Coordinates of C-alpha atoms and ligand atoms in Angstrom, one line a residue:
X1 CA -13.3 -19.2 -16.0
X2 CA -14.0 -15.7 -14.8
X3 CA -15.7 -14.4 -11.8
X4 CA -16.4 -11.3 -9.7
X5 CA -16.2 -11.9 -6.0
X6 CA -19.7 -12.2 -4.7
X7 CA -19.2 -13.6 -1.2
X8 CA -18.0 -12.1 2.0
X9 CA -14.9 -10.0 2.0
X10 CA -11.8 -12.2 2.0
X11 CA -8.2 -11.1 1.8
X12 CA -4.6 -11.9 2.4
X13 CA -3.8 -11.2 6.1
X14 CA -0.3 -12.6 6.2
X15 CA 2.5 -13.0 3.8
X16 CA 5.9 -14.7 3.8
X17 CA 8.6 -15.9 1.4
X18 CA 11.9 -17.8 1.4
X19 CA 14.6 -18.3 -1.1
X20 CA 17.7 -20.4 -0.5
X21 CA 21.0 -18.7 0.5
X22 CA 23.0 -20.0 -2.5
X23 CA 23.2 -17.3 -5.2
X24 CA 24.1 -18.5 -8.7
X25 CA 25.2 -15.7 -11.0
X26 CA 25.2 -15.5 -14.7
X27 CA 29.0 -15.4 -14.8
X28 CA 29.0 -18.7 -12.8
X29 CA 26.5 -20.2 -15.2
X30 CA 28.8 -19.3 -18.1
X31 CA 31.3 -21.7 -16.7
X32 CA 28.7 -24.5 -16.8
X33 CA 27.1 -24.0 -20.3
X34 CA 27.9 -21.9 -23.3
X35 CA 26.3 -18.6 -22.3
X36 CA 27.2 -15.1 -21.2
X37 CA 26.0 -12.6 -18.6
X38 CA 25.3 -10.2 -21.5
X39 CA 23.1 -12.7 -23.4
X40 CA 21.1 -13.6 -20.3
X41 CA 20.7 -10.0 -19.2
X42 CA 19.7 -8.8 -22.6
X43 CA 17.2 -11.6 -23.4
X44 CA 15.7 -12.1 -19.9
X45 CA 16.8 -9.4 -17.4
X46 CA 18.0 -12.1 -15.0
X47 CA 21.2 -11.3 -13.1
X48 CA 21.2 -14.2 -10.6
X49 CA 19.0 -16.9 -9.1
X50 CA 18.9 -18.9 -5.9
X51 CA 19.6 -22.6 -5.8
X52 CA 18.4 -25.0 -3.1
X53 CA 21.1 -26.8 -1.1
X54 CA 21.4 -30.6 -1.9
X55 CA 19.5 -31.4 1.3
X56 CA 16.7 -28.9 0.7
X57 CA 13.4 -30.0 -0.8
X58 CA 10.3 -28.0 -1.4
X59 CA 8.9 -28.2 2.1
X60 CA 12.2 -26.9 3.5
X61 CA 11.7 -23.7 1.4
X62 CA 7.9 -23.6 2.1
X63 CA 8.2 -24.0 5.9
X64 CA 9.9 -20.6 6.7
X65 CA 7.6 -18.9 4.2
X66 CA 4.6 -20.4 5.9
X67 CA 5.8 -19.5 9.4
X68 CA 6.3 -15.9 8.2
X69 CA 2.8 -15.8 6.7
X70 CA 1.2 -17.2 9.9
X71 CA 3.2 -14.7 12.1
X72 CA 2.1 -11.8 9.8
X73 CA -1.5 -12.8 10.1
X74 CA -1.2 -13.4 13.9
X75 CA -2.7 -16.9 13.3
X76 CA -1.7 -20.2 14.9
X77 CA -1.2 -23.1 12.6
X78 CA -3.9 -25.1 14.4
X79 CA -6.4 -22.4 13.3
X80 CA -5.8 -23.2 9.6
X81 CA -8.6 -25.3 8.0
X82 CA -7.1 -25.6 4.5
X83 CA -3.5 -25.9 3.3
X84 CA -3.0 -25.8 -0.5
X85 CA 0.5 -26.1 -1.9
X86 CA 1.0 -25.2 -5.5
X87 CA 4.1 -26.8 -7.0
X88 CA 5.5 -28.9 -9.8
X89 CA 8.4 -30.1 -7.6
X90 CA 6.9 -31.5 -4.4
X91 CA 9.3 -33.4 -2.1
X92 CA 7.8 -36.5 -3.7
X93 CA 4.4 -37.3 -5.4
X94 CA 3.1 -38.7 -2.1
X95 CA 2.9 -38.1 0.7
X96 CA 1.9 -34.7 -0.6
X97 CA 4.0 -31.7 0.4
X98 CA 1.0 -29.9 1.7
X99 CA 0.3 -32.8 4.1
X100 CA 4.0 -32.9 5.2
X101 CA 3.9 -29.1 5.7
X102 CA 0.7 -29.3 7.7
X103 CA 2.4 -31.8 10.0
X104 CA 5.6 -29.7 10.3
X105 CA 3.6 -26.6 11.2
X106 CA 1.2 -28.4 13.5
X107 CA -1.9 -27.5 11.4
X108 CA -3.7 -30.6 12.8
X109 CA -7.2 -29.7 11.6
X110 CA -6.2 -28.6 8.1
X111 CA -7.4 -30.4 4.9
X112 CA -4.2 -30.4 2.7
X113 CA -3.5 -31.1 -0.9
X114 CA -1.1 -30.2 -3.6
X115 CA -2.1 -28.4 -6.7
X116 CA -0.5 -28.7 -10.2
X117 CA -0.9 -25.9 -12.6
X118 CA 2.6 -25.1 -13.7
X119 CA 3.9 -21.6 -12.9
X120 CA 0.2 -20.5 -12.5
X121 CA -0.3 -22.8 -9.6
X122 CA -0.3 -20.1 -7.0
X123 CA -3.0 -18.2 -8.8
X124 CA -5.2 -21.3 -9.1
X125 CA -4.6 -22.1 -5.4
X126 CA -5.6 -18.5 -4.4
X127 CA -8.8 -18.8 -6.3
X128 CA -9.6 -22.2 -4.8
X129 CA -8.9 -21.1 -1.3
X130 CA -11.0 -18.0 -1.8
X131 CA -13.9 -20.2 -3.1
X132 CA -13.8 -22.6 -0.2
X133 CA -13.7 -19.7 2.4
X134 CA -16.5 -17.9 0.5
X135 CA -18.6 -21.0 0.5
X136 CA -18.1 -21.5 4.2
X137 CA -16.2 -24.7 3.9
X138 CA -13.0 -23.2 5.5
X139 CA -12.4 -20.4 7.8
X140 CA -8.8 -19.8 7.2
X141 CA -6.5 -21.1 4.4
X142 CA -2.7 -21.2 4.1
X143 CA -1.8 -21.0 0.4
X144 CA 1.8 -21.9 -0.5
X145 CA 3.5 -21.5 -3.9
X146 CA 7.0 -22.8 -4.5
X147 CA 9.3 -24.8 -6.6
X148 CA 12.8 -26.3 -6.6
X149 CA 13.1 -26.2 -10.4
X150 CA 16.9 -26.7 -10.2
X151 CA 16.1 -30.4 -9.6
X152 CA 14.3 -30.8 -12.9
X153 CA 16.5 -28.8 -15.2
X154 CA 19.0 -30.3 -17.6
X155 CA 22.2 -28.7 -16.4
X156 CA 23.7 -29.0 -19.9
X157 CA 20.8 -27.2 -21.7
X158 CA 21.5 -23.5 -21.8
X159 CA 18.1 -22.6 -23.3
X160 CA 16.3 -23.5 -20.0
X161 CA 19.1 -23.6 -17.3
X162 CA 19.6 -19.8 -17.3
X163 CA 15.9 -19.0 -16.8
X164 CA 14.9 -20.7 -13.5
X165 CA 15.6 -20.5 -9.8
X166 CA 14.3 -21.9 -6.5
X167 CA 12.0 -20.2 -4.0
X168 CA 8.7 -20.3 -2.2
X169 CA 6.1 -18.0 -0.7
X170 CA 2.9 -18.3 1.4
X171 CA -0.1 -16.3 2.3
X172 CA -2.9 -16.6 4.8
X173 CA -6.4 -16.0 3.5
X174 CA -9.4 -15.2 5.7
X175 CA -12.5 -13.1 6.1
X176 CA -11.9 -9.4 6.7
X177 CA -14.1 -6.3 7.1
X178 CA -13.4 -4.7 3.8
X179 CA -13.3 -6.2 0.3
X180 CA -10.0 -7.9 -0.4
X181 CA -10.3 -10.1 -3.5
X182 CA -12.5 -8.6 -6.2
X183 CA -12.3 -11.2 -8.9
X184 CA -10.4 -14.0 -10.7
X185 CA -9.8 -15.1 -14.2
X186 CA -8.3 -18.6 -14.9
X187 CA -7.7 -20.5 -18.0
X188 CA -5.9 -23.4 -19.6
X189 CA -4.9 -24.6 -23.1
X190 CA -3.7 -28.2 -23.1
X191 CA -3.3 -28.0 -26.9
X192 CA -0.3 -25.7 -26.3
X193 CA 1.0 -27.9 -23.4
X194 CA 3.7 -29.5 -25.6
X195 CA 5.6 -26.2 -25.7
X196 CA 6.5 -26.5 -22.0
X197 CA 6.6 -30.0 -20.6
X198 CA 8.3 -32.5 -18.2
X199 CA 8.4 -35.7 -20.2
X200 CA 8.7 -39.0 -18.3
X201 CA 7.4 -37.4 -15.0
X202 CA 4.1 -39.3 -14.8
X203 CA 2.2 -42.3 -16.0
X204 CA 2.7 -41.8 -19.8
X205 CA 5.5 -43.9 -21.1
X206 CA 7.6 -42.1 -23.6
X207 CA 9.7 -44.2 -26.0
X208 CA 12.3 -41.7 -26.8
X209 CA 14.0 -41.2 -23.5
X210 CA 15.9 -38.0 -24.6
X211 CA 15.1 -35.3 -22.1
X212 CA 12.9 -37.4 -19.9
X213 CA 12.8 -36.0 -16.4
X214 CA 13.9 -32.6 -17.5
X215 CA 12.0 -29.4 -18.4
X216 CA 11.5 -29.2 -22.2
X217 CA 10.6 -25.8 -23.6
X218 CA 10.0 -24.2 -27.0
X219 CA 11.0 -20.7 -25.7
X220 CA 9.7 -18.7 -28.7
X221 CA 6.3 -20.3 -28.5
X222 CA 6.1 -19.8 -24.7
X223 CA 7.2 -16.2 -25.2
X224 CA 4.3 -15.5 -27.7
X225 CA 1.8 -17.3 -25.4
X226 CA 3.1 -15.3 -22.4
X227 CA 2.9 -11.9 -24.0
X228 CA -0.6 -12.7 -25.2
X229 CA -2.2 -14.1 -22.0
X230 CA -0.6 -11.7 -19.5
X231 CA -2.5 -9.0 -21.3
X232 CA -5.8 -10.8 -22.1
X233 CA -6.2 -12.3 -18.6
X234 CA -5.4 -9.0 -16.8
X235 CA -7.8 -7.1 -19.0
X236 CA -10.5 -9.7 -18.6
X237 CA -10.5 -9.6 -14.8
X238 CA -10.3 -5.8 -14.8
X239 CA -13.3 -5.6 -17.1
X240 CA -15.3 -8.1 -15.1
X241 CA -14.7 -6.1 -11.9
X242 CA -15.5 -2.8 -13.6
X243 CA -12.0 -1.5 -12.9
X244 CA -9.7 0.4 -15.1
X245 CA -6.1 -0.2 -15.7
X246 CA -5.5 3.4 -14.4
X247 CA -6.8 2.2 -11.0
X248 CA -4.1 -0.4 -10.6
X249 CA -1.5 0.7 -8.0
X250 CA 0.6 -2.5 -7.9
X251 CA 1.0 -4.8 -10.8
X252 CA 2.6 -8.2 -10.2
X253 CA 3.1 -10.3 -13.3
X254 CA 4.7 -13.8 -13.3
X255 CA 8.4 -13.1 -13.0
X256 CA 9.5 -15.1 -16.1
X257 CA 11.5 -12.7 -18.2
X258 CA 11.6 -8.9 -17.9
X259 CA 11.0 -8.5 -21.7
X260 CA 7.7 -10.4 -21.3
X261 CA 6.8 -8.3 -18.2
X262 CA 7.6 -5.0 -19.9
X263 CA 5.6 -5.9 -22.9
X264 CA 2.6 -6.8 -20.8
X265 CA 2.8 -3.6 -18.7
X266 CA 3.2 -1.5 -21.9
X267 CA 0.3 -3.2 -23.7
X268 CA -2.0 -2.8 -20.7
X269 CA -0.9 0.8 -20.2
X270 CA 0.5 0.3 -16.6
X271 CA 3.5 2.6 -15.9
X272 CA 6.6 0.5 -15.2
X273 CA 7.0 2.0 -11.7
X274 CA 3.8 0.3 -10.6
X275 CA 5.1 -3.1 -11.7
X276 CA 7.0 -5.3 -9.2
X277 CA 10.2 -6.7 -10.7
X278 CA 12.5 -9.2 -8.9
X279 CA 13.2 -11.6 -11.7
X280 CA 16.7 -10.0 -11.9
X281 CA 17.5 -11.5 -8.4
X282 CA 15.5 -14.8 -8.5
X283 CA 14.9 -15.8 -12.1
X284 CA 11.7 -17.6 -12.7
X285 CA 10.7 -19.5 -9.6
X286 CA 7.5 -21.0 -11.1
X287 CA 4.8 -21.2 -8.4
X288 CA 7.0 -19.2 -6.0
X289 CA 7.2 -16.3 -8.4
X290 CA 4.1 -14.2 -7.5
X291 CA 4.2 -14.7 -3.7
X292 CA 8.0 -13.9 -3.7
X293 CA 7.2 -10.7 -5.6
X294 CA 4.3 -9.9 -3.2
X295 CA 6.7 -10.3 -0.3
X296 CA 9.2 -8.1 -1.9
X297 CA 6.6 -5.4 -2.5
X298 CA 5.6 -5.7 1.1
X299 CA 9.2 -5.4 2.3
X300 CA 9.6 -2.2 0.2
X301 CA 6.4 -0.8 1.7
X302 CA 4.7 -0.8 -1.7
X303 CA 1.4 -2.4 -0.5
X304 CA -0.8 0.2 1.1
X305 CA -4.3 -0.2 2.6
X306 CA -6.8 0.1 -0.3
X307 CA -4.3 -0.3 -3.1
X308 CA -5.6 -2.1 -6.1
X309 CA -3.3 -5.1 -6.7
X310 CA -3.3 -7.0 -10.0
X311 CA -1.5 -10.3 -10.2
X312 CA -1.2 -12.4 -13.3
X313 CA 0.5 -15.8 -13.7
X314 CA 1.1 -18.0 -16.7
X315 CA 3.0 -21.2 -17.4
X316 CA 3.0 -24.9 -18.1
X317 CA -0.4 -26.5 -19.0
X318 CA -0.5 -24.1 -20.7
X319 CA -2.3 -22.2 -18.0
X320 CA -2.8 -18.6 -16.9
X321 CA -4.6 -16.8 -14.2
X322 CA -5.3 -13.3 -12.7
X323 CA -6.5 -12.0 -9.4
X324 CA -7.6 -8.5 -8.6
X325 CA -7.7 -7.3 -5.0
X326 CA -7.8 -4.4 -2.7
X327 CA -5.0 -4.7 -0.3
X328 CA -6.0 -4.9 3.3
X329 CA -3.5 -4.7 6.1
Ligands
UT7_401 O1 6.9 -19.7 -16.8 C1 7.1 -19.7 -18.2 C2 8.5 -20.2 -18.5 N1 9.1 -19.9 -19.8 C3 9.3 -18.6 -20.3 O2 8.8 -17.6 -19.8 C4 10.2 -18.6 -21.5 C5 9.6 -17.7 -22.6 N2 10.7 -17.5 -23.6 C6 11.7 -16.7 -23.4 O3 11.8 -16.0 -22.4 C7 12.7 -16.5 -24.6 O4 12.2 -17.2 -25.7 C8 14.1 -17.1 -24.2 C9 14.8 -16.2 -23.2 C10 14.0 -18.5 -23.7 C11 15.0 -17.1 -25.4 O5 15.1 -15.8 -26.0 P1 14.9 -15.6 -27.5 O6 15.1 -14.1 -27.8 O7 13.5 -16.1 -27.9 O8 16.0 -16.4 -28.1 P2 16.0 -17.6 -29.2 O9 15.4 -18.8 -28.5 O10 15.3 -17.1 -30.4 O11 17.5 -17.9 -29.4 C12 18.3 -17.0 -30.0 C13 19.7 -17.6 -30.1 C14 19.8 -19.0 -30.6 O12 21.0 -19.1 -31.3 P3 20.9 -19.0 -32.9 O13 20.0 -20.2 -33.3 O14 20.3 -17.7 -33.3 O15 22.3 -19.3 -33.4 C15 20.0 -19.8 -29.3 O16 20.6 -21.0 -29.6 O17 20.3 -17.6 -28.7 C16 20.8 -18.9 -28.5 N3 20.7 -19.2 -27.0 C17 21.6 -18.8 -26.1 N4 22.7 -18.1 -26.3 C18 23.5 -17.9 -25.2 C19 19.7 -19.8 -26.4 N5 19.9 -19.8 -25.1 C20 21.1 -19.2 -24.9 C21 21.9 -18.9 -23.8 N6 23.0 -18.2 -23.9 N7 21.5 -19.2 -22.5

């Protein structure tokens, strides 16, 4: 699916993020599984990640992020009409984390639902919130992306354990005076879904219980997929919006692996200094990855009025998605 924004100008007016306090370093991981700081740094660029405390679930990470986003937008929770929460690790399947979060925030009038699209969830949620506001169904939306992947990792499997971390981010979307979102491109390939899966997590019974309940990944296949779609999706949305890669001021790819991100930036022709990188400090936080990177960019004063911001996510499904927007303060 690809589309150029045709409705009223809609943008992000508030932004927040939260990551748990507990830092897990590569050296510490090397005492848990057979790995080294050198291997992880060289293959992924990840130095450390955050891990949720035992009593913390997704909504505990999402709540401070949501408060910060509402404060940034100067919006009260009761003025939110739509709350979308993109995650693959909700507190539980139901009640939904979005409904719990709406209750915690006091967003009494909000429609709320969770959205499952792997690490691309935040991009899908952004596009859906945009569409509902553009169509006049909602005035303001709170879009949350976050995950507590540490709960669904096999802590004896070095091939996945070293890659992921926990974190969440949130944005407020509403109508503004100037164009914010310019276009979206979203896609999915269920045929490739087998390469990144969580067997035993739903209604399909799986005879062989090995790995059930834990992330299973064919790293090399996901690597090839990621390097391909980060480029093709970004290029597609730029083309559809008649924008050039030279116009991109801030590039925010899914923070999965710095090698994948560098490859995408290089193929697209985006100078590295325009790319936001925080995978070294957080690892891959799945649905939290892009909003955490957005919040980092804002904290570093890298998001200026009128800047062209390109975001591209990819992940389980397999799924991918890009958004192109002009930043509005
Ligand atoms: O949101 C999307 C989520 N997933 C991704 O983005 C993952 C995409 N894939 C990747 O980032 C890379 O494929 C990995 C970082 C997962 C792996 O890097 P690689 O360069 O593709 O390594 P590899 O899988 O080809 O493995 C090379 C070697 C293997 O040993 P042998 O067979 O050569 O003896 C692995 O067993 O590295 C070994 N290995 C490790 N060694 C130390 C795998 N994991 C580790 C580890 N520490 N943590």
